[in-house]
Short mmCIF file of C-alpha atoms in Angstrom, two decimals:
data_model
loop_
_atom_site.label_atom_id
_atom_site.label_comp_id
_atom_site.label_asym_id
_atom_site.label_seq_id
_atom_site.Cartn_x
_atom_site.Cartn_y
_atom_site.Cartn_z
CA SER A 1 -213.37 -55.07 49.78
CA GLY A 2 -212.93 -57.47 46.79
CA ASP A 3 -209.77 -59.37 47.47
CA GLY A 4 -211.46 -62.90 47.72
CA ALA A 5 -211.91 -65.24 45.03
CA LEU A 6 -215.07 -64.84 43.12
CA ASP A 7 -217.72 -67.49 42.75
CA SER A 8 -216.18 -68.71 39.33
CA GLY A 9 -212.68 -69.21 41.20
CA VAL A 10 -211.34 -66.43 39.27
CA THR A 11 -209.01 -64.14 42.04
CA PRO A 12 -209.21 -60.44 40.89
CA VAL A 13 -206.20 -58.79 39.47
CA VAL A 14 -204.06 -56.93 42.14
CA GLU A 15 -202.16 -54.80 39.98
CA THR A 16 -204.48 -52.53 38.56
CA PRO A 17 -205.29 -48.70 38.92
CA LEU A 18 -208.24 -49.89 41.26
CA HIS A 19 -207.61 -50.45 44.92
CA ASP A 20 -211.41 -51.93 45.17
CA GLN A 21 -214.29 -52.65 43.33
CA VAL A 22 -215.97 -49.71 41.03
CA ASP A 23 -219.58 -49.08 42.31
CA ARG A 24 -220.90 -52.35 42.40
CA PHE A 25 -218.05 -53.84 39.98
CA GLN A 26 -215.45 -56.12 40.91
CA PRO A 27 -212.51 -56.08 38.01
CA ILE A 28 -211.17 -59.61 37.50
CA GLU A 29 -208.67 -59.07 34.66
CA GLU A 30 -207.30 -56.32 32.60
CA LEU A 31 -208.30 -56.43 29.07
CA ALA A 32 -207.21 -53.03 27.62
CA ARG A 33 -205.31 -49.94 28.30
CA THR A 34 -205.02 -46.78 26.66
CA LYS A 35 -203.45 -43.17 27.78
CA VAL A 36 -206.79 -42.25 29.18
CA HIS A 37 -208.63 -45.25 30.28
CA THR A 38 -208.07 -49.07 31.26
CA THR A 39 -211.03 -52.04 30.24
CA PHE A 40 -211.58 -54.54 32.87
CA LEU A 41 -213.79 -57.72 32.81
CA ALA A 42 -215.41 -57.27 35.87
CA ARG A 43 -218.28 -58.92 37.80
CA ASP A 44 -221.45 -56.93 38.63
CA THR A 45 -221.77 -57.83 41.97
CA GLU A 46 -225.80 -57.22 42.01
CA THR A 47 -226.68 -59.43 39.30
CA ASP A 48 -223.39 -61.62 39.00
CA GLN A 49 -222.97 -61.16 35.52
CA ARG A 50 -219.82 -60.06 33.65
CA VAL A 51 -219.34 -56.76 32.07
CA ALA A 52 -216.84 -54.93 30.39
CA LEU A 53 -215.67 -51.83 32.57
CA ARG A 54 -214.06 -48.76 31.19
CA VAL A 55 -212.39 -46.95 33.91
CA TYR A 56 -211.03 -43.26 33.20
CA ARG A 57 -207.71 -42.28 34.70
CA SER A 58 -208.11 -39.97 37.65
CA GLY A 59 -209.15 -36.47 36.33
CA VAL A 60 -209.58 -37.31 32.93
CA PRO A 61 -211.25 -35.57 31.31
CA LYS A 62 -209.94 -32.50 33.11
CA GLN A 63 -212.71 -29.78 32.32
CA ALA A 64 -215.79 -30.37 34.27
CA SER A 65 -217.75 -29.75 31.06
CA SER A 66 -215.94 -32.62 28.98
CA ARG A 67 -216.69 -34.75 32.24
CA LYS A 68 -220.18 -33.94 32.28
CA ARG A 69 -220.46 -34.75 28.43
CA LEU A 70 -218.72 -38.18 28.57
CA LEU A 71 -221.14 -39.00 31.17
CA ARG A 72 -224.11 -37.55 29.13
CA GLU A 73 -222.84 -39.77 26.21
CA ALA A 74 -222.62 -42.83 28.42
CA GLU A 75 -226.18 -42.32 29.53
CA THR A 76 -227.31 -41.85 25.98
CA ALA A 77 -225.56 -44.95 24.68
CA GLU A 78 -227.76 -46.82 27.73
CA GLY A 79 -230.92 -46.11 25.79
CA LEU A 80 -229.67 -47.47 22.48
CA GLU A 81 -231.28 -50.55 21.84
CA HIS A 82 -229.84 -52.03 18.45
CA ALA A 83 -228.18 -55.22 17.91
CA GLY A 84 -225.43 -53.02 16.38
CA PHE A 85 -224.33 -51.32 19.67
CA VAL A 86 -222.70 -53.03 22.74
CA ARG A 87 -225.35 -52.59 25.41
CA VAL A 88 -224.12 -49.89 28.10
CA ARG A 89 -225.32 -51.22 31.26
CA ASP A 90 -224.52 -48.33 33.69
CA SER A 91 -222.09 -45.31 34.03
CA GLY A 92 -220.96 -42.75 36.95
CA GLU A 93 -218.05 -41.60 38.80
CA ALA A 94 -216.06 -42.99 41.73
CA ASP A 95 -213.06 -41.59 43.58
CA SER A 96 -212.61 -39.06 40.89
CA ARG A 97 -212.41 -41.82 37.93
CA LEU A 98 -215.39 -41.84 35.49
CA TRP A 99 -216.59 -45.58 34.67
CA VAL A 100 -218.72 -47.05 32.14
CA ALA A 101 -219.96 -50.88 32.22
CA MET A 102 -221.16 -52.30 29.08
CA ASP A 103 -221.89 -56.05 28.12
CA ALA A 104 -218.60 -58.28 27.64
CA LEU A 105 -217.68 -59.04 24.26
CA SER A 106 -216.41 -61.90 22.55
CA GLY A 107 -214.50 -61.14 19.26
CA ARG A 108 -211.99 -59.17 17.78
CA PRO A 109 -211.32 -55.08 16.63
CA LEU A 110 -212.47 -54.67 12.83
CA PRO A 111 -208.53 -53.84 12.29
CA GLN A 112 -207.36 -57.15 13.14
CA VAL A 113 -210.30 -58.86 11.19
CA TRP A 114 -209.47 -56.75 8.06
CA SER A 115 -205.62 -58.08 8.10
CA ASP A 116 -206.81 -61.77 8.59
CA ASP A 117 -206.31 -63.31 5.20
CA GLN A 118 -208.99 -65.92 6.46
CA VAL A 119 -211.87 -63.62 6.02
CA GLU A 120 -213.69 -63.40 3.05
CA ASP A 121 -213.94 -59.57 1.53
CA ALA A 122 -217.91 -60.09 1.41
CA ALA A 123 -218.19 -60.97 5.03
CA LEU A 124 -216.17 -57.47 5.92
CA LEU A 125 -218.43 -55.78 3.80
CA GLU A 126 -221.50 -56.98 5.59
CA ALA A 127 -220.03 -56.40 8.69
CA LEU A 128 -219.50 -52.34 7.87
CA VAL A 129 -222.95 -52.58 6.49
CA GLY A 130 -224.25 -53.78 9.91
CA VAL A 131 -222.62 -50.61 11.35
CA GLY A 132 -223.95 -48.38 9.11
CA LYS A 133 -227.11 -49.59 9.99
CA ALA A 134 -226.59 -49.01 13.91
CA VAL A 135 -225.32 -45.53 12.90
CA GLU A 136 -228.56 -45.05 11.20
CA HIS A 137 -230.62 -46.33 14.14
CA ALA A 138 -228.96 -43.82 16.38
CA ASN A 139 -229.71 -41.13 13.91
CA GLY A 140 -233.05 -42.18 13.91
CA VAL A 141 -233.41 -41.55 17.54
CA GLY A 142 -231.93 -38.05 17.53
CA ILE A 143 -228.19 -38.99 18.10
CA LEU A 144 -225.38 -38.03 15.51
CA ALA A 145 -222.11 -39.67 15.72
CA GLY A 146 -219.35 -37.52 15.96
CA ARG A 147 -216.39 -39.84 16.12
CA LEU A 148 -216.33 -43.45 14.55
CA SER A 149 -212.93 -45.57 14.40
CA ALA A 150 -212.42 -49.04 12.87
CA LYS A 151 -210.83 -49.93 16.34
CA ASP A 152 -214.40 -49.30 18.16
CA ILE A 153 -216.11 -51.78 16.23
CA TYR A 154 -215.70 -55.49 17.30
CA VAL A 155 -216.61 -58.34 14.99
CA SER A 156 -217.89 -61.44 16.74
CA PRO A 157 -216.68 -65.22 15.96
CA GLN A 158 -220.28 -65.27 13.89
CA GLY A 159 -219.09 -61.94 11.98
CA GLU A 160 -221.59 -59.78 13.87
CA PRO A 161 -220.21 -56.24 14.07
CA ARG A 162 -220.76 -54.29 17.42
CA LEU A 163 -220.05 -50.87 18.11
CA VAL A 164 -218.41 -50.22 21.46
CA ALA A 165 -217.61 -46.65 21.46
CA PHE A 166 -218.55 -43.22 19.34
CA GLY A 167 -218.46 -39.59 20.11
CA VAL A 168 -221.66 -38.07 20.20
CA GLY A 169 -221.75 -35.13 17.69
CA ALA A 170 -224.85 -33.58 18.28
CA TRP A 171 -228.18 -34.54 20.10
CA VAL A 172 -231.12 -33.36 18.01
#
């Protein structure tokens, strides 16, 4: 049970949809919440590294085929080695909830960066070119992106874009 303080002195958040750790990941704090999942900053209890842990609501997606597809997409993402993608470390299912663990990021979603008057247009264009290179890499290894959203692109403080999610349209 993960109700004690972590080595870093941060106490895990109690008010989450989780009662305990998910597989080997202990939630520390909630980062974001959507209708279908919650993303936490979490600690990998095997490596003691911090990760972003996306936990889907119980029963989401409802159809078994959709659940299998989501897990297959996560497993596919685990094999993508490119600086333009956030690294997926692991994925699985625990207590009827799908989960995906990935590198924790610093930065902001592209729409927030885009609306910032302090950011040069050339820097935004460079970030979009970086996203294009990441998608090109995925295509080159036989993965065709099916869904790509600006909110799934994070831009680091150094201006480097990272795709945190995209739907796999097809494997070729």
